[in-house]
Every structure is written in C-alpha cells, then in structure tokens.
CSV table of C-alpha atoms in Angstrom, one decimal:
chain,number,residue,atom,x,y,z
A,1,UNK,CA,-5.5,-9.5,20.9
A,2,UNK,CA,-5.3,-8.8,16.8
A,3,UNK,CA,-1.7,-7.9,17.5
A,4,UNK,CA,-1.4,-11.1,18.6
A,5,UNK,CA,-3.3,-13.5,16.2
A,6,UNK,CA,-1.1,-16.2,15.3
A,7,UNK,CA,-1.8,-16.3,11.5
A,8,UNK,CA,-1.5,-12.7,11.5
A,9,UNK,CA,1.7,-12.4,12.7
A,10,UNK,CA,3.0,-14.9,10.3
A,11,UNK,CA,1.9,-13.6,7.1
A,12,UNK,CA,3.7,-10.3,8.1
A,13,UNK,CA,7.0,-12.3,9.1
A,14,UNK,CA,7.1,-13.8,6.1
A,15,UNK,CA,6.1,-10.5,4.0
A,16,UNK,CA,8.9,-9.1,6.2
A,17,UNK,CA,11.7,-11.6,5.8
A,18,UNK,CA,11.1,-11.8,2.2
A,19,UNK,CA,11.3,-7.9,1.5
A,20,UNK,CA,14.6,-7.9,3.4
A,21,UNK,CA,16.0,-10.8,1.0
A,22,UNK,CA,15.1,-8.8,-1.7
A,23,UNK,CA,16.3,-5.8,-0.4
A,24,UNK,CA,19.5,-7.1,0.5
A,25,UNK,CA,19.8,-8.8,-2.9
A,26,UNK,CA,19.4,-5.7,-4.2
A,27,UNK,CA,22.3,-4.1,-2.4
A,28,UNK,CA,24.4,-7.0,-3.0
A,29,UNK,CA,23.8,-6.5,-7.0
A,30,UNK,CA,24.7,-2.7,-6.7
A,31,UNK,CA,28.1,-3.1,-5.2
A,32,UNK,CA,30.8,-3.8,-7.8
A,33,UNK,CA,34.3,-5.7,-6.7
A,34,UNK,CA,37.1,-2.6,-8.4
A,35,UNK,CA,35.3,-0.2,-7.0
A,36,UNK,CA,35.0,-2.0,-3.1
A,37,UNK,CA,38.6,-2.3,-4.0
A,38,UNK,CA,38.9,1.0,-4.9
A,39,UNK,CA,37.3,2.2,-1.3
A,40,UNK,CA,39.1,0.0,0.6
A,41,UNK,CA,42.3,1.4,-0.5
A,42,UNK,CA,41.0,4.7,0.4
A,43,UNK,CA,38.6,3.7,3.1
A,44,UNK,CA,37.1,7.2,3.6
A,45,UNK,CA,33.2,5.5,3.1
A,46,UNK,CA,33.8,2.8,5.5
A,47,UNK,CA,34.8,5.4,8.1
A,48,UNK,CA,32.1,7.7,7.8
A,49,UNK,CA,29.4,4.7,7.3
A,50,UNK,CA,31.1,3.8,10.8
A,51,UNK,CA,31.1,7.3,12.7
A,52,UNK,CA,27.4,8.0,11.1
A,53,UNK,CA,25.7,4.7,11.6
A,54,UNK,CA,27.5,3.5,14.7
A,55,UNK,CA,28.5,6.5,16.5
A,56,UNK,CA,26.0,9.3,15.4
A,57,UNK,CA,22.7,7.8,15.2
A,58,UNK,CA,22.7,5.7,18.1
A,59,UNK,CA,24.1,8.3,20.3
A,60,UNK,CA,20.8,10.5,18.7
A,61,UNK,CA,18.5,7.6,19.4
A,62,UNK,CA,19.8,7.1,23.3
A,63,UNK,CA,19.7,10.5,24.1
A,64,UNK,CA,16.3,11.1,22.5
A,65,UNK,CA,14.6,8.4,24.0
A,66,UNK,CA,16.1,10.0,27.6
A,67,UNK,CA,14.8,13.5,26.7
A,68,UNK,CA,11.5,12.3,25.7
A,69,UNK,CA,11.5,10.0,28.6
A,70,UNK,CA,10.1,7.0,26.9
A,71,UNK,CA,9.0,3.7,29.0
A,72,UNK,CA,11.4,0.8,28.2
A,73,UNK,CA,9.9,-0.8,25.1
A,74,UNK,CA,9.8,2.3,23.4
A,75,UNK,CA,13.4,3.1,24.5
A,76,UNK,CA,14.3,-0.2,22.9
A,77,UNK,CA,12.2,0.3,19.8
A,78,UNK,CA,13.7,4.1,19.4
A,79,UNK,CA,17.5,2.4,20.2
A,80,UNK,CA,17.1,-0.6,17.6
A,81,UNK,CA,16.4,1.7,14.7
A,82,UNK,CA,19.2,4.0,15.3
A,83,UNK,CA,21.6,1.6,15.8
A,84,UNK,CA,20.8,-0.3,12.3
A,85,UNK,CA,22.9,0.6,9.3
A,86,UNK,CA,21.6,2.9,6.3
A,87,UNK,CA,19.3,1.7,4.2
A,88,UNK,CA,18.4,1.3,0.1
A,89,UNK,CA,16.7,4.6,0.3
A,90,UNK,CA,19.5,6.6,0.5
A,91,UNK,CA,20.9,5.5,-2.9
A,92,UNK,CA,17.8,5.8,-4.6
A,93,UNK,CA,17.8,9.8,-3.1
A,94,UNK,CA,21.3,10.3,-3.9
A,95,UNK,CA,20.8,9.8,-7.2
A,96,UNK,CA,18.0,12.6,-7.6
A,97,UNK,CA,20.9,15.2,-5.8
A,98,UNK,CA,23.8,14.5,-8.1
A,99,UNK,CA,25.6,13.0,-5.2
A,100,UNK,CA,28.3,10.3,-5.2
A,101,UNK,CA,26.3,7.3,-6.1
A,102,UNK,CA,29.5,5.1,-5.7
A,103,UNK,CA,30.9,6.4,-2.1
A,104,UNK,CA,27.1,5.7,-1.4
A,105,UNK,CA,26.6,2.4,-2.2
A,106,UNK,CA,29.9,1.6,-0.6
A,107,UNK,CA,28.4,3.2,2.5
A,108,UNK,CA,25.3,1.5,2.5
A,109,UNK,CA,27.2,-2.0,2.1
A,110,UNK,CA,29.9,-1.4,4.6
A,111,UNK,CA,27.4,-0.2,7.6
A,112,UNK,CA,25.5,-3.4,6.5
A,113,UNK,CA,28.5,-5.5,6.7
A,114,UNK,CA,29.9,-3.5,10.1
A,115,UNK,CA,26.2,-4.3,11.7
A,116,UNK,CA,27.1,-7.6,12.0
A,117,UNK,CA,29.5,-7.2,15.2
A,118,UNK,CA,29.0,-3.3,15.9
A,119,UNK,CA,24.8,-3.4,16.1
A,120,UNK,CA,24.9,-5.9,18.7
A,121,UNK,CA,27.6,-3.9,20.3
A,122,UNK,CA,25.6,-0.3,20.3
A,123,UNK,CA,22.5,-2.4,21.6
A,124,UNK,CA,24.3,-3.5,24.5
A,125,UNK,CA,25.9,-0.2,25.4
A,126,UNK,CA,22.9,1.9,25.1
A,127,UNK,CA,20.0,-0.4,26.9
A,128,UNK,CA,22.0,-0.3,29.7
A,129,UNK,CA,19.8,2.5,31.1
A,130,UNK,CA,16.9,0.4,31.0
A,131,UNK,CA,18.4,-2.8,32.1
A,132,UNK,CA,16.0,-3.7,35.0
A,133,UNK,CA,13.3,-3.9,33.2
A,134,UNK,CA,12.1,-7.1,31.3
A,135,UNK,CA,12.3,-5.7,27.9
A,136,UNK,CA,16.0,-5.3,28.2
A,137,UNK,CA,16.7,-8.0,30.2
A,138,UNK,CA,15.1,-10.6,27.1
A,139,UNK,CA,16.6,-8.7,24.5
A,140,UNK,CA,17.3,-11.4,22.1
A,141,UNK,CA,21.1,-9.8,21.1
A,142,UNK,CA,21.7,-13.2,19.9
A,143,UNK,CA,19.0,-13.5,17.8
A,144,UNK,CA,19.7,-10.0,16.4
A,145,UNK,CA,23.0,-11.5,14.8
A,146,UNK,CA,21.5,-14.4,13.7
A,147,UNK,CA,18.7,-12.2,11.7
A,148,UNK,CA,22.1,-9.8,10.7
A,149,UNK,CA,24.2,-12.7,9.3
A,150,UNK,CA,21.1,-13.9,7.6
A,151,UNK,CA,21.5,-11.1,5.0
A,152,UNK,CA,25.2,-12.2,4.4
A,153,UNK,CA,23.8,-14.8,2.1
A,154,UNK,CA,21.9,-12.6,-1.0
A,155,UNK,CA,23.9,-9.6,-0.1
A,156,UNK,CA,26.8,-12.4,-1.3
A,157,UNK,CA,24.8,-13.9,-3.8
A,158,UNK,CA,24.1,-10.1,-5.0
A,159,UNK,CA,27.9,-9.3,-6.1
A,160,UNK,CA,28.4,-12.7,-7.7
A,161,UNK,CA,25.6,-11.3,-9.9
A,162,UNK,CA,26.9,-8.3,-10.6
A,163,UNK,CA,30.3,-10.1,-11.2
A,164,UNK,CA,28.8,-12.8,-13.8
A,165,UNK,CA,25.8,-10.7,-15.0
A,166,UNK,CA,25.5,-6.9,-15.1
A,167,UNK,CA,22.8,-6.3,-16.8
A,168,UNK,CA,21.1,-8.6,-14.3
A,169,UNK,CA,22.1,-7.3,-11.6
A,170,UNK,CA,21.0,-3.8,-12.8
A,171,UNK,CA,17.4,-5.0,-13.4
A,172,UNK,CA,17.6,-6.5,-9.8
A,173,UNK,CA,18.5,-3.0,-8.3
A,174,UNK,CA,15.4,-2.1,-9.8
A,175,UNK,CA,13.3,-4.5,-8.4
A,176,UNK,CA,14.7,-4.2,-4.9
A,177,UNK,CA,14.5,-0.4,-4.5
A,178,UNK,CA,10.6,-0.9,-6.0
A,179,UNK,CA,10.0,-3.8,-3.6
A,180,UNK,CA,10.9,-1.6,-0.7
A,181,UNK,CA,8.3,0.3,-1.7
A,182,UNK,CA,5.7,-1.7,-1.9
A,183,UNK,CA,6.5,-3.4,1.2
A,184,UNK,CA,6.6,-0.4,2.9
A,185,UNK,CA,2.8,0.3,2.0
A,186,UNK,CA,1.2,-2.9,1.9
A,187,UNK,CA,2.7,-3.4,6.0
A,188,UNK,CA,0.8,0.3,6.5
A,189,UNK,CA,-1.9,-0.8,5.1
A,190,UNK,CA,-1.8,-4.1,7.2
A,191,UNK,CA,-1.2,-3.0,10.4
A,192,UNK,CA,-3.5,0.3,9.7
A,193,UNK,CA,-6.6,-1.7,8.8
A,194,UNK,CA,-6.7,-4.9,9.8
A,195,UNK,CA,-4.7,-4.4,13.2
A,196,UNK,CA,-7.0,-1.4,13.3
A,197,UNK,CA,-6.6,2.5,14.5
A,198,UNK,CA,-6.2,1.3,17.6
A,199,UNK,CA,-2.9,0.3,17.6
A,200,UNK,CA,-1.9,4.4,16.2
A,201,UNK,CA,-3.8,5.5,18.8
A,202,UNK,CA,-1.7,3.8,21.5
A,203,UNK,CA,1.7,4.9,20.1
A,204,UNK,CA,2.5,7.9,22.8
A,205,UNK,CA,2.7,11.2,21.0
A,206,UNK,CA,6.6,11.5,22.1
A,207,UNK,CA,7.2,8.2,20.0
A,208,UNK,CA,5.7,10.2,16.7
A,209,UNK,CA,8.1,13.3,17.9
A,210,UNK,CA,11.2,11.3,17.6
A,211,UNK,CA,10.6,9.4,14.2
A,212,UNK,CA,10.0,13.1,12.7
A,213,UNK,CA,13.4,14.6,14.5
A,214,UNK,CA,15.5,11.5,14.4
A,215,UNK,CA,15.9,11.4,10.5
A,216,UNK,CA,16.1,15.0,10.2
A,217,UNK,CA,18.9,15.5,13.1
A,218,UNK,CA,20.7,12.4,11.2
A,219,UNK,CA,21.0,14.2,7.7
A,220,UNK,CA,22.0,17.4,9.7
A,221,UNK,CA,24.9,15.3,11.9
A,222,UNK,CA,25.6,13.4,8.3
A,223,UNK,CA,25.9,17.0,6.6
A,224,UNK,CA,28.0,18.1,9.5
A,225,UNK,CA,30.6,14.9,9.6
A,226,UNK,CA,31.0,15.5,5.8
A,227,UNK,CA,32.2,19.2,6.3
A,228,UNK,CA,34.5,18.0,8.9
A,229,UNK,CA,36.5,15.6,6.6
A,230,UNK,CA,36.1,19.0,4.0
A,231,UNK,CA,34.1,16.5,1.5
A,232,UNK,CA,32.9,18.1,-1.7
A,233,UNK,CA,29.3,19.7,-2.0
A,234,UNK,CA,27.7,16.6,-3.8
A,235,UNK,CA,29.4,14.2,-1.5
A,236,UNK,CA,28.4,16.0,1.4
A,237,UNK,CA,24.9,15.5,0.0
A,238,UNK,CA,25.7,12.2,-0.2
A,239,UNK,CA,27.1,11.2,3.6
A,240,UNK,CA,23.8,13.3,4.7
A,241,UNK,CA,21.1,10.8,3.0
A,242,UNK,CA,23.8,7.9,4.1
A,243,UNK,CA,23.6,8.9,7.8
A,244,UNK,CA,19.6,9.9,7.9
A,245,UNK,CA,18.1,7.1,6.2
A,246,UNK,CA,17.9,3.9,8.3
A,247,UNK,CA,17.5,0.2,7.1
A,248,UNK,CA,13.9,0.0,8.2
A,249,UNK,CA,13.2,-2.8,6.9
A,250,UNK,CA,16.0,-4.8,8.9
A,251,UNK,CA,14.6,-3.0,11.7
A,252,UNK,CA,11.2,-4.1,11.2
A,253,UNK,CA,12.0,-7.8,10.4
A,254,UNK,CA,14.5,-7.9,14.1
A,255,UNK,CA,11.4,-6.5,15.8
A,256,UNK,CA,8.5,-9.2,14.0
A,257,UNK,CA,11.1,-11.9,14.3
A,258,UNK,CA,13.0,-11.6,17.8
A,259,UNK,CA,9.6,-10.1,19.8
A,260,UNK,CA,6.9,-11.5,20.5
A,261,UNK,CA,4.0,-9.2,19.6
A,262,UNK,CA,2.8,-9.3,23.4
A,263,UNK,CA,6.1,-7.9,24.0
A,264,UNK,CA,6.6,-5.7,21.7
A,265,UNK,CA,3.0,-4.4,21.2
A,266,UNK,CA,2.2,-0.9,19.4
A,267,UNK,CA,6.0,-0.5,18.7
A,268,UNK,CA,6.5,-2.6,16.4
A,269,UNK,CA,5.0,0.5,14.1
A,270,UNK,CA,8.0,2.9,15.0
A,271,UNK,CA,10.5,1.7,12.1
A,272,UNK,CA,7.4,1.7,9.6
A,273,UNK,CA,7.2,5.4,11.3
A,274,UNK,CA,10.3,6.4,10.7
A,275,UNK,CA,10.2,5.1,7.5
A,276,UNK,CA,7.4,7.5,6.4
A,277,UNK,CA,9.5,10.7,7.9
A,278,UNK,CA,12.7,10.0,6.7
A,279,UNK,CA,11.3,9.4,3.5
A,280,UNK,CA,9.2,12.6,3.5
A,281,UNK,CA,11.8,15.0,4.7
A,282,UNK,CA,14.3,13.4,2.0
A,283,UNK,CA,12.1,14.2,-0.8
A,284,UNK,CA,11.4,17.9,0.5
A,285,UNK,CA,15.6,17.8,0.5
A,286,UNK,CA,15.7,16.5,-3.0
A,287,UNK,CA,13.0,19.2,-3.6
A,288,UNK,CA,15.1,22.2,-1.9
A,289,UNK,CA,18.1,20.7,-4.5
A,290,UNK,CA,15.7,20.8,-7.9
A,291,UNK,CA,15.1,24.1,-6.8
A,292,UNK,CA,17.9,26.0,-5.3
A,293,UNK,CA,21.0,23.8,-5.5
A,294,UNK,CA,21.0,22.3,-9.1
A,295,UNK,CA,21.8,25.4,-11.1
A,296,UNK,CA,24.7,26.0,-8.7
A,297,UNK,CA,25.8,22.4,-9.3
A,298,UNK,CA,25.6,23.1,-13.2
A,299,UNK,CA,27.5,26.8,-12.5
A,300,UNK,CA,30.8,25.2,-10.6
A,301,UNK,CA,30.4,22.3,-13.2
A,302,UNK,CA,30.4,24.5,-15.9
A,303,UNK,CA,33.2,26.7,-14.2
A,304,UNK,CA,35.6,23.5,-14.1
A,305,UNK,CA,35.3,23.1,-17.6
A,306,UNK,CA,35.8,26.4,-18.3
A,307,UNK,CA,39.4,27.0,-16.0
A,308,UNK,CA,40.4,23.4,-17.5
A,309,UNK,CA,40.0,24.7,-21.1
A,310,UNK,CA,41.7,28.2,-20.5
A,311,UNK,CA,44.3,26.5,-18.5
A,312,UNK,CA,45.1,24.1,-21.3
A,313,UNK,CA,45.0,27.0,-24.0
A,314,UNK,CA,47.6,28.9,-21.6
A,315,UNK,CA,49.5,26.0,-22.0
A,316,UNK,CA,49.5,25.6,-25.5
A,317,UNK,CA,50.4,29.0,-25.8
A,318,UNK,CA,53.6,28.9,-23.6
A,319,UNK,CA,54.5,26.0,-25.5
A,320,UNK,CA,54.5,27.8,-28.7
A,321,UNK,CA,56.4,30.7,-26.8
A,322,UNK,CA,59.1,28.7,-25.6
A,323,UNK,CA,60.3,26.4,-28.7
A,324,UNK,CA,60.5,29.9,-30.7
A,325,UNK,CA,63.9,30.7,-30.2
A,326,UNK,CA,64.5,32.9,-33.4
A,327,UNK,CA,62.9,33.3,-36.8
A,328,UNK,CA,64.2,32.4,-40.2
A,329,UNK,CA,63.8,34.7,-43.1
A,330,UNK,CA,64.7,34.8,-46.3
A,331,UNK,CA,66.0,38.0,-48.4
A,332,UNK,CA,67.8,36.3,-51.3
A,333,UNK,CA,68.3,32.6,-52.9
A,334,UNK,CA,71.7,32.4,-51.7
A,335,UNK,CA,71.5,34.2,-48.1
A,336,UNK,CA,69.7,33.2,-44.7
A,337,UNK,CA,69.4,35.8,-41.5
A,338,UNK,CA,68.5,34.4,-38.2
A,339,UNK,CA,66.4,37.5,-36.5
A,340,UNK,CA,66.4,36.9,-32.7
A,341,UNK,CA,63.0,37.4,-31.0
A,342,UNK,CA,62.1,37.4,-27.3
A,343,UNK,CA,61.4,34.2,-25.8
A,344,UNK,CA,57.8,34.7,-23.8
A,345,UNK,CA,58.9,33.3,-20.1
C-alpha cells in the first residue's frame, strides 16, 4: 500500500525523470563531433557497444533469470536492465584505469543512441518465455521508446554545448556524473525508509544473486570481446567497464514511468540493486589496478619511450653512416687526398 501512495510515487518519478535529463545532458556534453567523426570512420566502438550491450548482456540477463528460475516480474525486471545500454559510470571508472576515455564515451553514446530501436527489439525477443503471463503481455514496449527517444533531446542539446561552449560543457560533465550520485542514494534512502524494510525483505534472495553476478559476468564477457578484436590492455579495461556497467538510471525511470507500482511491486529495487554491485565490484577493479596493474602500465609506457628513442638514435646514426662517402684531408696548402672509408650498410 506505501508502494502505492499516489504522492509517493510522484515525487520519485519526478526525482527519476529529472536525474535522467541530467544524466543524459551530461553524456551529450562529453561527446565531441571530430572525434564521433573520427569513430565512425573506424566504427570499432559502435560495434563492441553493439555486441556488449545488445548481444552480451541480454543474452546474460535471459539466461540468468532461467537458471534462477525467477517468476515473471522479476524475469522482466532482470531482462529490462540487461538489455539497457551502458551507463555514465563507466566513464567516470575508466578514467581511474588509464583506459580509453574517448573509445568510451563514444561507447556509452552509441549503445544510448542504438537503444532506441535495438532495446525494444531485445525486450521482445527475450520475454517471449514469459509471454502468457500478464506482466509480459502489458509490457508497455511502446512506452519504453517513447521514454528512450525522450533522452534524444539533452543528449542533443549536450553536444551543441560542447560545440558552442567547452568549458561548459566540461563543468556539466561534472555535475551529471555527481548527480548520479546523489540520485542514486537519496532513491535508497527513499525507498529504504519511507517505503520501509519491508519492501527488501520481499525481493527473493535469487533476485540479490543476479544483481551481484550480472555486473561481474558483464566486465568478464566485456574483458573477453576486447581480447577477441586483440584490443590493447587499457582499452580492454575500457570495453570491460563499457559492457558491465548498465544505465540504471534509464532503467529505473522505464520501470517508475511504464509500471504501475501494483505491477511492478518490490522490483522496481532491482536496477537501484544492481546499481550498488556494479558499482562496488568496479571500484574493487579500479582497486586491483592501483595496486597491481599501474606500475605495469607505467613499465610498457616507459618501455615505448625507451625503443622510440633508441630507434630514432639508430637512425640518426645510419644517417651519419651513409652520407660519409670519403673523407677530406689536408697535407699541404696546395694538395687535397680523398681517403676512402667504409660506408656502414
């Protein structure tokens, strides 16, 4: 019945719907047009976002919802958040492994762009397993696009930004990546105290299983697609945190907006779930890096330098070699001796 309350359920749609603007604003002020252009000549990011988002994570979430044997509105809870594209997190984390900030950004944006038609699509596919039952049956696929085109608008309004007014824009990537923060806790704290312990209590213990192995398994399957395309160590870093971290809060804001709470009861918490996990298990990965990873990063660093400074001294030295033909010396005023010397090959 507190699920329900009418005023309630407002004040978190509107929380919700404003922290995805923001977020999405955000995003939008982070991409820059040379280097989208840059991507798209070599669309390697736009085909992993596509693999990892819509291939390998919903694939994860279908077949984890069947091993776990979850009742319908789990299923579709579980299914919606694996099939939504990555999420702001993931740059932030990159960032704190040396990894490819631009290849991620331009993930981030183009699963966000890709969601549009391919969300809907992986929704479809993967409910079909639970299609007698009323949760499926209602599921508002329509109103999931709506709620996805919706973010065209600041993620749109976010490059114009960045395009007219950099240092803008950079102060708005700021604010959104701090905003999802915030948002995330002040829904927790919501939904933990005023909805009450009850509703924790009545999310099955299979449901908490999955949002602890669903991020990990993505950066594992992320880590893995990376290797395959024979990516470099800090990009493969990089696709990892892409393909692990989820747009929560777009998964969040389809569940409070297309569901009604009666509906959707107790799951509603799974994205805010899976948003604690993913975020937890990324910052033991950033932790394994500052411990383990970064002084190898600075050795093969440092080792480029070092093989692109002897490789340019060789050169300079068979430069020298080669123009040296013969010597010229002098023995008298009037008299000039060409001595031949070898010419270094």
């Amino acid at each position: 019945e507190t699920f329900g309350d009418r005023s309630l359920s407002q004040g978190l749609s509107v929380l919700v719907g404003l922290g995805l603007c923001v977020t999405m604003l955000g995003l939008g002020c982070a991409v820059e047009l040379g280097q989208l252009g840059q991507q798209l000549r070599r669309p390697v990011g736009l085909l992993l976002a596509l693999l990892g988002q819509f291939v390998a994570m919903p694939l994860l979430a279908f077949l984890l919802a069947l091993i776990f044997a979850l009742d319908e509105v789990a299923a579709v809870a579980v299914l919606l958040c694996g099939c939504c594209p990555g999420g702001n997190l993931s740059n932030l984390m990159s960032v704190l492994v040396d990894g490819d900030m631009n290849l991620s950004i331009i993930m981030t944006a183009s699963s966000t762009l890709l969601a549009l038609f391919l969300m809907p699509l992986c929704l479809w596919i993967y409910s079909r397993y639970w299609i007698n039952t009323a949760v499926v049956q209602l599921l508002p696929l329509g109103a999931v696009s709506l709620t996805l085109g919706s973010t065209l608008l600041p993620i749109g309004l976010g490059v114009l930004i960045r395009y007219r007014h950099p240092r803008a824009a950079d102060l708005l990537v700021k604010i959104s990546l701090w905003s999802l923060l915030v948002t995330l806790v002040i829904l927790f704290i919501l939904t933990g105290t005023m909805l009450g312990p009850d509703l924790l209590a009545q999310i099955p213990a299979s449901v908490y299983a999955i949002a602890v192995l669903m991020p990990l398994a993505g950066y594992a399957l992320g880590y893995g697609l990376a290797t395959v395309f024979k990516m470099p160590p800090h990009c493969r870093r990089t696709v990892s945190l892409e393909t692990g971290c989820q747009n929560v809060q777009l998964c969040t804001a389809i569940l409070k907006l297309t569901f009604s709470p009666e509906l959707i009861g107790s799951m509603y918490m799974f994205p805010l779930l899976y948003a604690l996990f993913q975020s937890a298990e990324a910052g033991l990965f950033v932790l394994a890096y500052k411990m383990y990873g970064r002084d190898s990063y600075q050795q093969d660093t440092l080792g480029e330098q070092e093989d692109t400074d002897i490789s340019y001294k060789k050169l300079k030295e068979e430069e020298v070699a080669d123009t040296s033909y013969g010597t010229v010396t002098t023995e008298e005023h009037n008299s000039i001796q060409m001595e031949p010397t070898q010419t270094a090959l």
